[in-house]
Coordinates of C-alpha atoms and ligand atoms in Angstrom, one line a residue:
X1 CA 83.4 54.2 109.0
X2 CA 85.5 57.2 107.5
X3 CA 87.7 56.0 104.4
X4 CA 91.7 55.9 105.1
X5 CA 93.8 57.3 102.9
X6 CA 97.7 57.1 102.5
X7 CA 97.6 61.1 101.9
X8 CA 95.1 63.8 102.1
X9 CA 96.0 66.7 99.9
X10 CA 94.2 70.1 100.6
X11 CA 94.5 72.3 97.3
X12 CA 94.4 71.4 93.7
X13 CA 96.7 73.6 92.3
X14 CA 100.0 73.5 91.0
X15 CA 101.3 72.0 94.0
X16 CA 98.3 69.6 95.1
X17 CA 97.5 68.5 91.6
X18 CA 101.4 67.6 90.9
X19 CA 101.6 66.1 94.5
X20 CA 98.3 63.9 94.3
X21 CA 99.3 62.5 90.7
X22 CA 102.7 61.6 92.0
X23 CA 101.8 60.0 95.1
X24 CA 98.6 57.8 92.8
X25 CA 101.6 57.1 90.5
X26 CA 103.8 55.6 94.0
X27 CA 100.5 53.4 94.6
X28 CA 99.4 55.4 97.2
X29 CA 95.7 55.9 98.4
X30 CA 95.4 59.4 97.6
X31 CA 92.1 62.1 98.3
X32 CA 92.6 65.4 96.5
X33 CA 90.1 68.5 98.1
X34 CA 89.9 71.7 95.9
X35 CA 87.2 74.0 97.1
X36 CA 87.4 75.9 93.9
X37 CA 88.8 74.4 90.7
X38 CA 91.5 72.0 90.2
X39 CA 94.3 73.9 88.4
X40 CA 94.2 76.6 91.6
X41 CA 95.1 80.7 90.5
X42 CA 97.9 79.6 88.6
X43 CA 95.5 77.5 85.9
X44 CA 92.5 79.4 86.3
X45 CA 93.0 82.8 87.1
X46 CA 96.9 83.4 87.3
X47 CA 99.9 82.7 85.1
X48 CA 98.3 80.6 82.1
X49 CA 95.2 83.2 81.5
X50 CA 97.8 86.1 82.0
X51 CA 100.2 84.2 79.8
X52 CA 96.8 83.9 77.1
X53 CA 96.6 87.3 77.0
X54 CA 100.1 88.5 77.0
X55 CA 100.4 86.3 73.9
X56 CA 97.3 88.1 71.6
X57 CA 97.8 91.8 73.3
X58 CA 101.9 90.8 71.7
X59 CA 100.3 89.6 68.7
X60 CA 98.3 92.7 68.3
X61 CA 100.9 94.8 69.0
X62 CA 103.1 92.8 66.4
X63 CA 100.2 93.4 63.8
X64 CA 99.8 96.6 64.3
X65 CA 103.6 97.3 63.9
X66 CA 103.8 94.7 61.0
X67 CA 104.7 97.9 58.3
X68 CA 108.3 97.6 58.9
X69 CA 108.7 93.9 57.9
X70 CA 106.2 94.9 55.0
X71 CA 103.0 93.8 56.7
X72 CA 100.3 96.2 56.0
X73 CA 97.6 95.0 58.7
X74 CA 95.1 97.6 58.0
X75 CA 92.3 98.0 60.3
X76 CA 93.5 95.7 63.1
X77 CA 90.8 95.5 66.1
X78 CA 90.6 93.9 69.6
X79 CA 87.4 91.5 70.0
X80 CA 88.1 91.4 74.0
X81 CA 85.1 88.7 74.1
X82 CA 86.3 86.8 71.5
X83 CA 89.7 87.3 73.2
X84 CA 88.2 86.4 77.1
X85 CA 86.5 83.4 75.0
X86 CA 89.8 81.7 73.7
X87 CA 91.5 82.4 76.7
X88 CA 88.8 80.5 78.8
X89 CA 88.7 77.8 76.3
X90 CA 92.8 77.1 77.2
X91 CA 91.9 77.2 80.9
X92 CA 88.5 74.9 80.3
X93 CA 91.4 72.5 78.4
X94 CA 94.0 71.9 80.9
X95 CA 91.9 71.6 84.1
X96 CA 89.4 69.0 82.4
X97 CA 93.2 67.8 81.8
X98 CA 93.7 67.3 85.2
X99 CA 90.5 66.1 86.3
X100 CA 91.6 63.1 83.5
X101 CA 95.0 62.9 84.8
X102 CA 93.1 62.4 88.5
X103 CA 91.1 59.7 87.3
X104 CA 93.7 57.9 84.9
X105 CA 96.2 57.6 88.2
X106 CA 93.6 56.6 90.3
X107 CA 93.0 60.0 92.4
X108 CA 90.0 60.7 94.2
X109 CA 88.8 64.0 94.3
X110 CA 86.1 66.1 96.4
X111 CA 85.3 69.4 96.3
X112 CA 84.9 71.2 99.1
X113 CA 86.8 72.8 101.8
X114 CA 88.6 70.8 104.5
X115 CA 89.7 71.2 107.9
X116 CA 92.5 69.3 109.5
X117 CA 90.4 67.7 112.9
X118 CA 92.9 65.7 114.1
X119 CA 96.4 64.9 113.3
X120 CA 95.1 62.0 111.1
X121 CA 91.7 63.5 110.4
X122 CA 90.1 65.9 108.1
X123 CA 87.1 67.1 108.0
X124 CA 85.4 68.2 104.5
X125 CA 82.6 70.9 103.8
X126 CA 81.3 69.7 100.5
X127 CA 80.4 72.1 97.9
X128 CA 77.2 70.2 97.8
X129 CA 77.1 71.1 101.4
X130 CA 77.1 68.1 102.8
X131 CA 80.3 66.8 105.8
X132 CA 82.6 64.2 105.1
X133 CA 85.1 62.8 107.5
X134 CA 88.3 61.4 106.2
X135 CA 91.7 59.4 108.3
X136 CA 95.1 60.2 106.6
X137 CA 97.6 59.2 107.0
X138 CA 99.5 61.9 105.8
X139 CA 98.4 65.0 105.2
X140 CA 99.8 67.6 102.5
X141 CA 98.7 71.1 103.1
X142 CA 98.6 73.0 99.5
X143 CA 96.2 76.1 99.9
X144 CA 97.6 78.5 98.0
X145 CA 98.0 82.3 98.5
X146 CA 95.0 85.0 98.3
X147 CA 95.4 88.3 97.0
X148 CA 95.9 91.1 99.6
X149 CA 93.8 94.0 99.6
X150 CA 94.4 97.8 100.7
X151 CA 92.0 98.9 103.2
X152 CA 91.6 102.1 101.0
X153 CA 91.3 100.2 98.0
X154 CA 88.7 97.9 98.7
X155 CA 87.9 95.5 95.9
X156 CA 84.5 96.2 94.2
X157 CA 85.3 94.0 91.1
X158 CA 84.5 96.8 88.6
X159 CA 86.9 99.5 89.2
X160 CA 89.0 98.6 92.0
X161 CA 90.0 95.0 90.9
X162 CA 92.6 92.2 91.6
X163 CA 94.1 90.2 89.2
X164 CA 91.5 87.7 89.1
X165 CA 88.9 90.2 87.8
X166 CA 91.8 91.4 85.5
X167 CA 92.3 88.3 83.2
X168 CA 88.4 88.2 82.8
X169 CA 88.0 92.0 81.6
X170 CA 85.2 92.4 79.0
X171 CA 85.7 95.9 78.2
X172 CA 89.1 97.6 77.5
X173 CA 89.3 100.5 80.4
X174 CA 90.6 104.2 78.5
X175 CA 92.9 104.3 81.6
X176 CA 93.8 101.9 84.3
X177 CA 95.5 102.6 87.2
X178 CA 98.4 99.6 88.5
X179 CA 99.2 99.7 92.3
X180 CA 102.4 97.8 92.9
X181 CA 104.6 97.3 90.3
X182 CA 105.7 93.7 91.1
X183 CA 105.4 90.7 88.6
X184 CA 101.6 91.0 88.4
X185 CA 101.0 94.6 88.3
X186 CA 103.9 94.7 85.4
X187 CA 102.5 91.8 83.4
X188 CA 98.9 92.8 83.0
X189 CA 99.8 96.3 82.6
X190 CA 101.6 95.3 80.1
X191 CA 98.5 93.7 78.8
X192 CA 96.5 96.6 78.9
X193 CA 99.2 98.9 77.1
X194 CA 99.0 96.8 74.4
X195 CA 95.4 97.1 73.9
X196 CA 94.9 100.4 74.2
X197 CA 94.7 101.4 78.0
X198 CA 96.6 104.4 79.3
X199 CA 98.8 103.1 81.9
X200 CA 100.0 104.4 85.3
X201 CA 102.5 102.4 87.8
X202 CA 102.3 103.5 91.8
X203 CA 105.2 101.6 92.6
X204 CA 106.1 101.6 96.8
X205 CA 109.6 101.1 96.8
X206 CA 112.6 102.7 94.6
X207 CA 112.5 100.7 92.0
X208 CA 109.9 98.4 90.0
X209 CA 110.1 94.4 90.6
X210 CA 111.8 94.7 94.0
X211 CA 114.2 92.0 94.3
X212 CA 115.1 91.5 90.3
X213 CA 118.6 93.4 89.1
X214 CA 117.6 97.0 88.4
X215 CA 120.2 96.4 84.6
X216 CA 116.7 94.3 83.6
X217 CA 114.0 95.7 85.3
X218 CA 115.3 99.2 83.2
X219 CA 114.9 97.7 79.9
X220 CA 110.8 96.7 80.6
X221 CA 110.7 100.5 82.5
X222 CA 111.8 102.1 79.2
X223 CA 109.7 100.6 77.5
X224 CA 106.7 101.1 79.2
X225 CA 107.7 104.8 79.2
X226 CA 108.0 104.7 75.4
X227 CA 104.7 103.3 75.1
X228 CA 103.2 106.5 77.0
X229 CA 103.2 104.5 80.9
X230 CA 103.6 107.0 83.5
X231 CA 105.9 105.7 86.4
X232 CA 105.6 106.4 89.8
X233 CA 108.6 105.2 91.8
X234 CA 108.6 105.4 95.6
X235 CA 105.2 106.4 95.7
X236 CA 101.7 105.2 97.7
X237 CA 98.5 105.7 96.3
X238 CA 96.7 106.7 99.4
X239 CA 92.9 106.9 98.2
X240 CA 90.6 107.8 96.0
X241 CA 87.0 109.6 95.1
X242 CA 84.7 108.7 92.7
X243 CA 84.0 111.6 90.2
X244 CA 80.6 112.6 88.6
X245 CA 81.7 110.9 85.4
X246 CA 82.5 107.8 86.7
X247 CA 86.3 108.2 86.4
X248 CA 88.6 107.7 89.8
X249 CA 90.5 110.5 91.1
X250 CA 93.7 109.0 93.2
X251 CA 95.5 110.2 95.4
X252 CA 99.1 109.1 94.9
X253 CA 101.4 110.2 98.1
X254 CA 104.8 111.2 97.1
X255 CA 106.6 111.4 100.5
X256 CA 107.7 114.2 101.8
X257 CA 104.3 116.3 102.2
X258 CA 103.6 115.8 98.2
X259 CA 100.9 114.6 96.4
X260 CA 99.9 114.3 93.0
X261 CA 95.9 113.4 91.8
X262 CA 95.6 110.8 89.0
X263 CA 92.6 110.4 87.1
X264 CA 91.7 106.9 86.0
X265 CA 88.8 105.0 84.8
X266 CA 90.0 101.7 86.7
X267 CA 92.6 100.7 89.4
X268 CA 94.4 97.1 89.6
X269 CA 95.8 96.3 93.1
X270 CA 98.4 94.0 92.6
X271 CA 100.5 94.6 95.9
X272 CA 101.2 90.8 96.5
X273 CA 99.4 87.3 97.8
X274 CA 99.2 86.2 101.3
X275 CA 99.6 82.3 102.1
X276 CA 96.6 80.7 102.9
X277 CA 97.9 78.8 106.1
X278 CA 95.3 80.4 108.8
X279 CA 91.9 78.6 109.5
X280 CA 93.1 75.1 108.4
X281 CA 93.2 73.6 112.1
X282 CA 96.7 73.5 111.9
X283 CA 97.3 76.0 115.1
X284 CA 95.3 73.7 117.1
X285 CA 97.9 70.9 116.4
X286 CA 100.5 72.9 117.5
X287 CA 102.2 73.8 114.2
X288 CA 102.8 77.4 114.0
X289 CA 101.5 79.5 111.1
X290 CA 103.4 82.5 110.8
X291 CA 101.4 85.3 108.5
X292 CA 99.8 82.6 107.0
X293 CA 102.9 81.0 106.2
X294 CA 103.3 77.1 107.2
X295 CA 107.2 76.3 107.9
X296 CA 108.7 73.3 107.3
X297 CA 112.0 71.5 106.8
X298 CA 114.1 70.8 103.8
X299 CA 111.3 67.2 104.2
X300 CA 108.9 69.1 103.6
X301 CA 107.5 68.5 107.5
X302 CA 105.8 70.8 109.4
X303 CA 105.9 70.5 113.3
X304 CA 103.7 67.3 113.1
X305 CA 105.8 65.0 111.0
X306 CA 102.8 63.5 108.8
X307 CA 101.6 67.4 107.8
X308 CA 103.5 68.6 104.9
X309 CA 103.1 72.1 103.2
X310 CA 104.2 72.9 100.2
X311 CA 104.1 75.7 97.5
X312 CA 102.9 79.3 98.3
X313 CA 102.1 78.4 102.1
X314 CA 105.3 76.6 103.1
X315 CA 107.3 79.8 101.8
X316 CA 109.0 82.2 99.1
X317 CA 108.9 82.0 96.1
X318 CA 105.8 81.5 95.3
X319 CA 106.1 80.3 92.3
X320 CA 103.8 77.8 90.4
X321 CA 106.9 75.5 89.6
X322 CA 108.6 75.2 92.7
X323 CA 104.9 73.9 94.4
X324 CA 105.1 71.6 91.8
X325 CA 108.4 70.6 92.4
X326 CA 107.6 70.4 96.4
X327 CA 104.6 68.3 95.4
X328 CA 106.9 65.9 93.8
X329 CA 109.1 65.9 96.5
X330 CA 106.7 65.2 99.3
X331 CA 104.8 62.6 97.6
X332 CA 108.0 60.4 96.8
X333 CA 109.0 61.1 100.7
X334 CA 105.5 60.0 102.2
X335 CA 105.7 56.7 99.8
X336 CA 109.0 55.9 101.6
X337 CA 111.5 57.0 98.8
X338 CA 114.3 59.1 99.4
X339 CA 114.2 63.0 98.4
X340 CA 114.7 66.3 100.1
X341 CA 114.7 69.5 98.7
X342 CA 117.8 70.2 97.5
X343 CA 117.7 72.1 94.4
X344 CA 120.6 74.6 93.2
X345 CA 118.1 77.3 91.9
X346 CA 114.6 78.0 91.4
X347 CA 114.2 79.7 88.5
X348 CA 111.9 82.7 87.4
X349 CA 110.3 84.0 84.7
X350 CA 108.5 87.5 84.6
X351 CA 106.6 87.9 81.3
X352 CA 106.5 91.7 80.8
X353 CA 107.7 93.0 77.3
X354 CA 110.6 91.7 77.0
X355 CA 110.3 89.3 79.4
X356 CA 112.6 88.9 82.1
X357 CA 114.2 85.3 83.4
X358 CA 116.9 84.7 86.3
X359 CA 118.0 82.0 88.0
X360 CA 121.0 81.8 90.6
X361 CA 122.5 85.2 92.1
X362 CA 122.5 88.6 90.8
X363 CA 125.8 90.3 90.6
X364 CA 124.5 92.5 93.7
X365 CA 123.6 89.8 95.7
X366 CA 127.0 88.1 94.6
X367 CA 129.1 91.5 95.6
X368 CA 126.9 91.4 98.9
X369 CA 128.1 88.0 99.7
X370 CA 131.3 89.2 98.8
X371 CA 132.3 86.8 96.0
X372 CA 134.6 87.6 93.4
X373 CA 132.6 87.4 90.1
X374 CA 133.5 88.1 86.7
X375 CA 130.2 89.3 84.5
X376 CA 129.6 88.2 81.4
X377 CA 127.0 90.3 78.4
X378 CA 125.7 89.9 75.3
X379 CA 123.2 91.9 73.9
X380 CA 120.1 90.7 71.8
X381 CA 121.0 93.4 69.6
X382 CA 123.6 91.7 68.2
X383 CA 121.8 88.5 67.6
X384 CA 120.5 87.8 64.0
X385 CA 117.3 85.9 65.4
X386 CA 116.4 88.7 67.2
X387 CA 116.9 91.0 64.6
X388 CA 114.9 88.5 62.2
X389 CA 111.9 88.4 65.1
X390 CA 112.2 91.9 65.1
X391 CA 112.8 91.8 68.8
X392 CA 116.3 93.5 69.7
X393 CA 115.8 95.0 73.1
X394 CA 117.6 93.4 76.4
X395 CA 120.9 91.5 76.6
X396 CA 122.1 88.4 78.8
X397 CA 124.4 88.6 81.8
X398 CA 125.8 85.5 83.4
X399 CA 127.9 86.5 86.8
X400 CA 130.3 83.7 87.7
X401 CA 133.1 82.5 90.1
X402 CA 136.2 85.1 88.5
X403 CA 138.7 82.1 89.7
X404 CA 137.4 79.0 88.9
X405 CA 134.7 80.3 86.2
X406 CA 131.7 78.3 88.0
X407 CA 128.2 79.8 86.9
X408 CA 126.6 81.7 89.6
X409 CA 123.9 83.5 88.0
X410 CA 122.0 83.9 84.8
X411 CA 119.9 86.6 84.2
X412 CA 118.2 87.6 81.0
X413 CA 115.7 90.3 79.7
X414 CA 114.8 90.3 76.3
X415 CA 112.7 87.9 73.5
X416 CA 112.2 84.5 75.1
X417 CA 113.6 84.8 78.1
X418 CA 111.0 82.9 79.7
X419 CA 112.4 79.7 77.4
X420 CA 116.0 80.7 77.4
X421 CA 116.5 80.4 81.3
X422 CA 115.6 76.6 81.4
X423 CA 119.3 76.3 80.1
X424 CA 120.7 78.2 82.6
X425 CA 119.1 76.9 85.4
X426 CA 120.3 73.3 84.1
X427 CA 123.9 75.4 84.0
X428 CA 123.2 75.9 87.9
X429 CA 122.0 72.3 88.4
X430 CA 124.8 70.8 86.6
X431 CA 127.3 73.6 88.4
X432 CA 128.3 74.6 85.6
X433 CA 131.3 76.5 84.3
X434 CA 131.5 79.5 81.3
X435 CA 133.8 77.0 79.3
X436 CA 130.6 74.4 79.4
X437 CA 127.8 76.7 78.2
X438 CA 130.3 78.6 76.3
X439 CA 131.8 75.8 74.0
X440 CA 129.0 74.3 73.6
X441 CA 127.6 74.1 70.4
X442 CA 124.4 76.6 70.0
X443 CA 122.3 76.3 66.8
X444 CA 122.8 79.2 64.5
X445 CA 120.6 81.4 64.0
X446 CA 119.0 81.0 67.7
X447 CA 118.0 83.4 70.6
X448 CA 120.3 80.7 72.8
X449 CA 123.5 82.1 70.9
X450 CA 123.0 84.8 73.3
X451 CA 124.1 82.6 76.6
X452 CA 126.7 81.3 74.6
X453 CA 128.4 84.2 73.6
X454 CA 127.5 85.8 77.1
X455 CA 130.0 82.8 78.8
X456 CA 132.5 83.5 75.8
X457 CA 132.6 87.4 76.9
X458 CA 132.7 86.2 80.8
X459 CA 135.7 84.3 79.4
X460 CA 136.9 87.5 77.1
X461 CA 136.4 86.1 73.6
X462 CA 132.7 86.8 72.4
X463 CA 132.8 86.5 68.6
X464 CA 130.2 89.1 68.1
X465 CA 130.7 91.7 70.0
X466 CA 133.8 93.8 71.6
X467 CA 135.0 91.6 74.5
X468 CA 135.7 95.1 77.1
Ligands
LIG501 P1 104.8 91.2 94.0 O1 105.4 91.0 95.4 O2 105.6 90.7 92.9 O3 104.7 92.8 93.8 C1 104.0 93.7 94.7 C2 104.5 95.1 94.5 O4 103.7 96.0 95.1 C3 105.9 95.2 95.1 O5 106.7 95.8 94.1 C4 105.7 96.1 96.3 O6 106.8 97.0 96.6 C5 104.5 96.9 95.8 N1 103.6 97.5 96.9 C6 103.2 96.9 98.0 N2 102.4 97.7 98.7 C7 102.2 98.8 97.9 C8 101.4 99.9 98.1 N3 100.6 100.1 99.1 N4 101.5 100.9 97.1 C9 102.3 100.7 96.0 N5 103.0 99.6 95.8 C10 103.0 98.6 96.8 O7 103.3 90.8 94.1 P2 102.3 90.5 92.9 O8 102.7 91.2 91.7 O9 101.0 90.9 93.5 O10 102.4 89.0 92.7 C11 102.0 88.1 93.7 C12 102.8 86.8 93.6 O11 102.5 86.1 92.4 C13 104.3 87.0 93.6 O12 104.8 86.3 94.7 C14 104.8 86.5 92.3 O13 105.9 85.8 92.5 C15 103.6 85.6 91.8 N6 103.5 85.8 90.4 C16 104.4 85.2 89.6 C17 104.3 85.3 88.2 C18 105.4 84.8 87.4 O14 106.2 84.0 87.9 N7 105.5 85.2 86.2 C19 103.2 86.0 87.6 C20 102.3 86.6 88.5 C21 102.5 86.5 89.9

């Protein structure tokens, strides 16, 4: 007779691992299926092996430029497999983490890939190959997103990669081609500036990291330009040949009739991830999947009230932390407890150099909505910890409420950013005002000062700089 389980959660990433722990942690019968690894992209092959490399290609970079704090690091070399090596070892950590965390609660795993049979049934291919035929319940659908590929681009895994292939390089390419200059494209070609690669960005739209305040995304452009990237805005690559040598000659369209050929030893698609909902059974039950998306209410609930989704399938963002947070959600809701969805803000983080953070509206998307904001700015410039980390680029901007002084949005490019939001998207949660970030206390010297003072100029009386 087939095992019943309070839940059934398919995917073990940051959603399904987060979900399964919390609902073992509620007392409930819970069976965890990962056909891959626990951990999902985001552990294994997404943001903490991106974030593993970001770190040494920064603290090369940081070597290598040690002179003017009077570090002479002569001789400074990448070891890319002693690099790939530590930066598996962290992944190798945290999912054996999780497998412990699984059997400390009391969560059952199986490998494998499951179906949803029935609205109470799921049906498992085991990575041993074996079938395995479970009731639920519940059932938590947390599959993930795949990358999408360009038909002219056709992944080979060598020089026409994803970014799966591009955390795991074992050579250092002389040039590398990025196609989309979203948040992965932007982040490893980061990466790959650092440590040596010539870098070009075919960006689609008009400007790079669709969607993020153009006043941010131009600080990590300028950059990149410094450090010898070539930019191309509004532009498609549109194929390629292979030459003689080995090298890739793309075609990058320009609109308008124009084209221009770049030459490249390697091309990175990073054009975006489409959700995994197709193929789970879940049409069959009569819950729609649109473009692989899974929709479902503030609950969590799909169509069939005892199918959740959550994370990258059940909508945007997809973002590790708000699958988590969905996880969370869902589990307390399917051990009878009362939650919803109902958060102020979901932050973000992007981790190019200097990494960007936002949370809340931009001061377009406020003037779209036709709110009256007041902005306030403070530069890192004009912080002594940055100066002292020898990291002055990008400057804060907080837009909020011009009558009542409410925080509406915080956005940040620059050192840290990635920590530094955490306080603003607390600001958000707490609906906060300028006065509350503003006066309160910020340790000196800090990179935090900087969303202190930022309130203070929304409010007109920054100390260190000229309130204009
Ligand atoms: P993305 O949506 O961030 O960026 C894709 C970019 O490719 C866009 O700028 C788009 O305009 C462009 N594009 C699309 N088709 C194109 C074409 N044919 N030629 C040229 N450009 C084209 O997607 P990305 O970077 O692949 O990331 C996937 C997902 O992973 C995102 O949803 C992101 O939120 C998530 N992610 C988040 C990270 C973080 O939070 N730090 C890190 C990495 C990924």
């Amino acid at each position: 007779m087939a095992t019943t389980y309070d839940a059934v959660v398919i995917g073990g990433g940051p959603g399904g691992y987060v979900c399964s722990i919390r609902l073992a942690q509620l007392k409930q019968k819970v069976l965890c299926v990962e056909k891959d690894e626990v951990g999902g992209v985001c552990l294994n092959w997404g943001c903490v092996p991106s974030k593993a490399l970001i770190a040494a290609s920064h603290t090369y970079e940081k070597a290598k430029d040690g002179a003017s704090m009077g570090l002479i690091c002569d001789n400074v070399r990448v070891d890319v497999n002693k690099m790939q090596d530590w930066k598996g070892g962290i992944v190798k950590k945290l999912t054996t983490g999780i497998r412990g965390l699984f059997r400390g609660n009391g969560v059952e795993l199986v490998m494998g890939n499951a179906k949803i049979t029935g609205k109470n049934q799921v049906t498992i291919t085991t990575s041993e190959g074996g079938t395995q035929v479970v009731e639920a319940k519940n059932i938590v659908v947390a599959t993930g997103s795949s990358t999408i590929e360009i038909p002219t681009f056709k992944f080979d895994g060598k020089k026409i990669i994803g970014a799966k292939e591009a955390v795991s390089l074992r050579e250092i390419p002389k040039r590398m081609l990025v196609i989309g200059g979203g948040v992965i494209g932007l982040e490893l070609g980061c990466v790959y500036q650092k440590l040596g690669s010539e870098i070009t960005v075919v960006e689609a739209t008009a400007s790079l990291l669709p969607g993020v305040d153009p006043d941010l995304t131009a600080v990590v452009e300028k950059r990149l330009v410094k450090h010898g990237a070539k930019i191309m805005k509004s532009a498609k690559a549109a194929g390629y040949e292979t030459q003689a040598d080995g090298s890739l000659a793309v075609r990058v369209d320009l609109g308008d009739g124009k084209f221009e050929t770049i030459v490249t030893d390697m091309v990175l698609v990073a054009v975006g991830m489409r959700p995994n909902g197709a193929g789970l059974g879940l049409e069959e039950l009569g819950v729609k999947v649109e473009r692989g998306f899974v929709p479902c209410d503030q609950l969590g609930r799909t169509a069939v009230p005892n199918i959740y989704a959550i994370g990258d399938v059940s909508g945007q963002p997809m973002l590790a932390h708000k699958a988590s947070k969905e996880g969370e959600v869902v589990a307390e809701i399917i051990a009878g407890h009362k939650a919803a969805k109902d958060w102020v803000a979901i932050p973000a983080a992007i981790f190019t150099d200097p990494e960007i953070a936002v949370a809340g509206v931009s001061e377009e998307e406020a003037k779209k909505k036709g709110l009256d904001v007041k902005i306030g700015k403070f530069p890192f410039a004009a912080l002594g910890r940055a100066m002292a980390v020898n990291e002055t680029d990008g400057f804060f901007k907080i837009v909020s409420d011009k009558a009542t002084h409410q925080v509406l949005g915080i956005h940040i490019v620059g050192p840290s950013a990635s920590d530094l939001i955490s306080e603003g998207a607390l600001a958000l949660e707490m609906h906060a005002f300028l006065e509350d970030i503003g006066l309160t206390i910020h340790p000196h010297p800090t990179l935090g000062e900087g969303l202190m003072e930022a309130s203070m100029n929304g409010l007109g009386h920054a100390v260190h700089i000229l309130n204009r």
